[in-house]
Amino acid sequence: MNEYKEMILVVEDNPQISNFITYALKSEGFSPMTAGTAQGALSILVSQHIDLILLDLGLPDFDGMEVIKKVREWSEVPIIVVSARDQDKEKADALDAGADDYLTKPFSATELMARIRVALRHLSMLNLTQTQPTLKVGDLAIDLEKHAVTLKDKPLHLTPMEYNLLSLFFKNMGKVLTTQYILKEIYGVGYGTDTQALRALMAGLRRKIEEVPAKPRYIMTEIGVGYRLVDV
């Protein structure tokens, strides 16, 4: 039996919230560590193996956004922002800076645990893309070497742009991708912020992979922020 407990760093300066999260993590079999400042969090990260970070943005020494940027200079450890800031732009900025997910306070322990499991699976999928060319979610599979997609074991004919979009989601399974990030990756840095082409591309892809495009099973819309390929 594997007794390894994932180490989760809770970066939160409110003792009440920190204690709540720590208790919830221990109850689910995780091994939590805590830091009340950005500097304290960075000190732990350079000296300990951490599997995931739960990060508040409003820290007393410097903003959590700076923590995300610093960590992403040298690590791909999953980061879930846990913050009272609920504006779409702030969520998008945190995700563009390198966060994997964004959970707005107040939240339930059940929702927090679900987000943690998704983020940990994303890390596993990131490792798989480097060793296994074929990835699968539900009845949808992609072969990254052959550039082939199947749905219920039947070949799916996608345009080159649709394939590029779907492969981007598979390489980031479970992670929220902002609209701006997708535009940059699919159309290039000079494309700008026009989302009309992306919406049309997404609609075409959903018509091919979703049984009911209006009620998607695979690619979910994160309103005001972007999209996520779910692990179903």
C-alpha positions as semicolon CSV with decimal commas, in nm:
position;residue;x (nm);y (nm);z (nm)
1;M;0,000;0,000;0,000
2;N;0,126;0,345;-0,089
3;E;0,150;0,549;0,232
4;Y;0,280;0,864;0,065
5;K;0,085;1,173;0,167
6;E;0,096;1,469;-0,069
7;M;0,257;1,773;0,093
8;I;0,037;2,080;0,056
9;L;0,159;2,426;0,149
10;V;-0,114;2,655;0,283
11;V;-0,012;3,020;0,240
12;E;-0,268;3,216;0,442
13;D;-0,226;3,493;0,700
14;N;-0,571;3,451;0,859
15;P;-0,527;3,190;1,138
16;Q;-0,895;3,092;1,132
17;I;-0,895;3,014;0,760
18;S;-0,553;2,849;0,781
19;N;-0,672;2,620;1,062
20;F;-0,991;2,534;0,870
21;I;-0,796;2,440;0,557
22;T;-0,534;2,247;0,755
23;Y;-0,800;2,042;0,935
24;A;-0,978;1,967;0,606
25;L;-0,651;1,856;0,444
26;K;-0,558;1,625;0,730
27;S;-0,909;1,475;0,725
28;E;-0,858;1,384;0,358
29;G;-0,518;1,226;0,414
30;F;-0,297;1,512;0,296
31;S;0,006;1,643;0,483
32;P;-0,023;2,022;0,522
33;M;0,239;2,285;0,599
34;T;0,154;2,649;0,667
35;A;0,304;2,990;0,603
36;G;0,156;3,327;0,696
37;T;0,372;3,538;0,468
38;A;0,500;3,530;0,112
39;Q;0,861;3,518;0,229
40;G;0,784;3,231;0,464
41;A;0,620;3,040;0,180
42;L;0,919;3,087;-0,050
43;S;1,157;2,972;0,224
44;I;0,959;2,650;0,264
45;L;0,943;2,595;-0,112
46;V;1,321;2,606;-0,153
47;S;1,384;2,371;0,142
48;Q;1,095;2,120;0,125
49;H;0,929;1,904;-0,139
50;I;0,581;2,049;-0,191
51;D;0,319;1,880;-0,412
52;L;0,069;2,169;-0,426
53;I;0,030;2,526;-0,302
54;L;-0,291;2,685;-0,170
55;L;-0,221;3,057;-0,198
56;D;-0,401;3,361;-0,059
57;L;-0,324;3,677;-0,257
58;G;-0,361;3,929;0,027
59;L;-0,044;3,854;0,221
60;P;0,110;4,099;0,473
61;D;0,458;4,130;0,319
62;F;0,393;4,124;-0,057
63;D;0,114;4,030;-0,294
64;G;0,047;3,665;-0,373
65;M;0,070;3,745;-0,745
66;E;0,443;3,796;-0,692
67;V;0,465;3,453;-0,528
68;I;0,310;3,293;-0,836
69;K;0,556;3,469;-1,067
70;K;0,859;3,379;-0,853
71;V;0,757;3,014;-0,818
72;R;0,696;2,981;-1,192
73;E;1,053;3,090;-1,261
74;W;1,173;2,749;-1,139
75;S;0,882;2,515;-1,060
76;E;0,564;2,367;-1,213
77;V;0,415;2,279;-0,873
78;P;0,034;2,322;-0,893
79;I;-0,090;2,650;-0,743
80;I;-0,451;2,705;-0,642
81;V;-0,531;3,064;-0,551
82;V;-0,771;3,087;-0,257
83;S;-0,876;3,451;-0,232
84;A;-1,158;3,689;-0,145
85;R;-1,084;3,882;-0,466
86;D;-1,364;3,781;-0,700
87;Q;-1,322;4,004;-1,005
88;D;-1,282;3,818;-1,335
89;K;-0,978;4,026;-1,431
90;E;-0,797;3,936;-1,109
91;K;-0,876;3,568;-1,163
92;A;-0,749;3,587;-1,521
93;D;-0,434;3,773;-1,414
94;A;-0,352;3,506;-1,154
95;L;-0,410;3,225;-1,403
96;D;-0,203;3,401;-1,670
97;A;0,076;3,445;-1,415
98;G;0,086;3,067;-1,372
99;A;-0,180;2,962;-1,121
100;D;-0,365;2,639;-1,205
101;D;-0,699;2,729;-1,049
102;Y;-0,878;3,001;-0,854
103;L;-1,118;2,944;-0,564
104;T;-1,311;3,241;-0,425
105;K;-1,374;3,275;-0,050
106;P;-1,597;3,163;0,113
107;F;-1,579;2,802;-0,005
108;S;-1,665;2,457;0,127
109;A;-1,414;2,190;0,222
110;T;-1,576;1,963;-0,038
111;E;-1,515;2,212;-0,319
112;L;-1,158;2,274;-0,203
113;M;-1,077;1,901;-0,202
114;A;-1,226;1,859;-0,549
115;R;-1,009;2,141;-0,686
116;I;-0,700;1,993;-0,519
117;R;-0,756;1,651;-0,675
118;V;-0,805;1,807;-1,019
119;A;-0,482;2,007;-0,985
120;L;-0,286;1,700;-0,873
121;R;-0,424;1,502;-1,167
122;H;-0,316;1,785;-1,397
123;L;0,040;1,744;-1,271
124;S;0,020;1,370;-1,345
125;M;-0,112;1,443;-1,694
126;L;0,170;1,691;-1,752
127;N;0,418;1,413;-1,678
128;L;0,226;1,169;-1,898
129;T;0,241;1,397;-2,202
130;Q;0,620;1,364;-2,186
131;T;0,614;0,982;-2,184
132;Q;0,285;0,868;-2,338
133;P;0,168;0,995;-2,677
134;T;-0,195;0,887;-2,624
135;L;-0,409;1,064;-2,366
136;K;-0,771;0,995;-2,285
137;V;-1,058;1,156;-2,100
138;G;-1,392;0,975;-2,102
139;D;-1,455;0,850;-2,456
140;L;-1,228;1,115;-2,609
141;A;-0,866;1,025;-2,691
142;I;-0,579;1,203;-2,863
143;D;-0,253;1,062;-3,002
144;L;-0,003;1,347;-2,983
145;E;0,250;1,169;-3,208
146;K;0,009;1,076;-3,486
147;H;-0,205;1,391;-3,448
148;A;-0,510;1,162;-3,435
149;V;-0,828;1,205;-3,230
150;T;-1,092;0,940;-3,160
151;L;-1,432;0,955;-2,996
152;K;-1,578;0,624;-2,874
153;D;-1,292;0,454;-3,064
154;K;-1,400;0,612;-3,394
155;P;-1,173;0,855;-3,582
156;L;-1,268;1,218;-3,543
157;H;-1,187;1,456;-3,828
158;L;-1,072;1,792;-3,695
159;T;-0,934;2,093;-3,877
160;P;-0,569;2,177;-3,794
161;M;-0,684;2,466;-3,572
162;E;-0,938;2,247;-3,390
163;Y;-0,667;1,986;-3,331
164;N;-0,426;2,250;-3,198
165;L;-0,691;2,375;-2,959
166;L;-0,784;2,029;-2,835
167;S;-0,421;1,924;-2,789
168;L;-0,360;2,242;-2,587
169;F;-0,641;2,141;-2,353
170;F;-0,512;1,784;-2,321
171;K;-0,165;1,909;-2,234
172;N;-0,327;2,119;-1,959
173;M;-0,601;1,879;-1,849
174;G;-0,787;2,007;-1,543
175;K;-0,623;2,350;-1,561
176;V;-0,819;2,666;-1,631
177;L;-0,681;2,828;-1,946
178;T;-0,760;3,195;-1,983
179;T;-0,895;3,330;-2,309
180;Q;-0,584;3,544;-2,350
181;Y;-0,353;3,245;-2,299
182;I;-0,541;3,037;-2,556
183;L;-0,536;3,322;-2,809
184;K;-0,160;3,358;-2,767
185;E;-0,095;2,983;-2,798
186;I;-0,330;2,921;-3,092
187;Y;-0,307;3,242;-3,293
188;G;0,025;3,391;-3,181
189;V;0,129;3,687;-2,970
190;G;0,031;3,944;-3,232
191;Y;-0,332;3,836;-3,255
192;G;-0,457;4,075;-2,987
193;T;-0,760;4,031;-2,764
194;D;-1,037;3,965;-3,015
195;T;-1,221;3,658;-2,887
196;Q;-1,468;3,619;-3,174
197;A;-1,245;3,380;-3,371
198;L;-1,181;3,172;-3,058
199;R;-1,553;3,147;-2,980
200;A;-1,619;3,029;-3,336
201;L;-1,334;2,776;-3,316
202;M;-1,459;2,650;-2,980
203;A;-1,814;2,614;-3,112
204;G;-1,688;2,407;-3,407
205;L;-1,480;2,182;-3,181
206;R;-1,766;2,129;-2,939
207;R;-2,000;2,029;-3,221
208;K;-1,760;1,745;-3,300
209;I;-1,668;1,621;-2,952
210;E;-1,978;1,696;-2,744
211;E;-2,298;1,496;-2,761
212;V;-2,490;1,809;-2,662
213;P;-2,271;2,113;-2,746
214;A;-2,489;2,347;-2,538
215;K;-2,427;2,125;-2,234
216;P;-2,060;2,030;-2,275
217;R;-1,913;1,729;-2,102
218;Y;-1,548;1,779;-2,189
219;I;-1,459;2,146;-2,230
220;M;-1,626;2,362;-1,967
221;T;-1,656;2,740;-1,980
222;E;-1,518;2,930;-1,682
223;I;-1,737;3,239;-1,715
224;G;-1,541;3,560;-1,758
225;V;-1,207;3,379;-1,745
226;G;-1,163;3,101;-2,003
227;Y;-1,206;2,725;-2,045
228;R;-1,109;2,396;-1,880
229;L;-1,084;2,038;-2,009
230;V;-1,235;1,830;-1,730
231;D;-1,116;1,489;-1,615
232;V;-1,431;1,276;-1,653
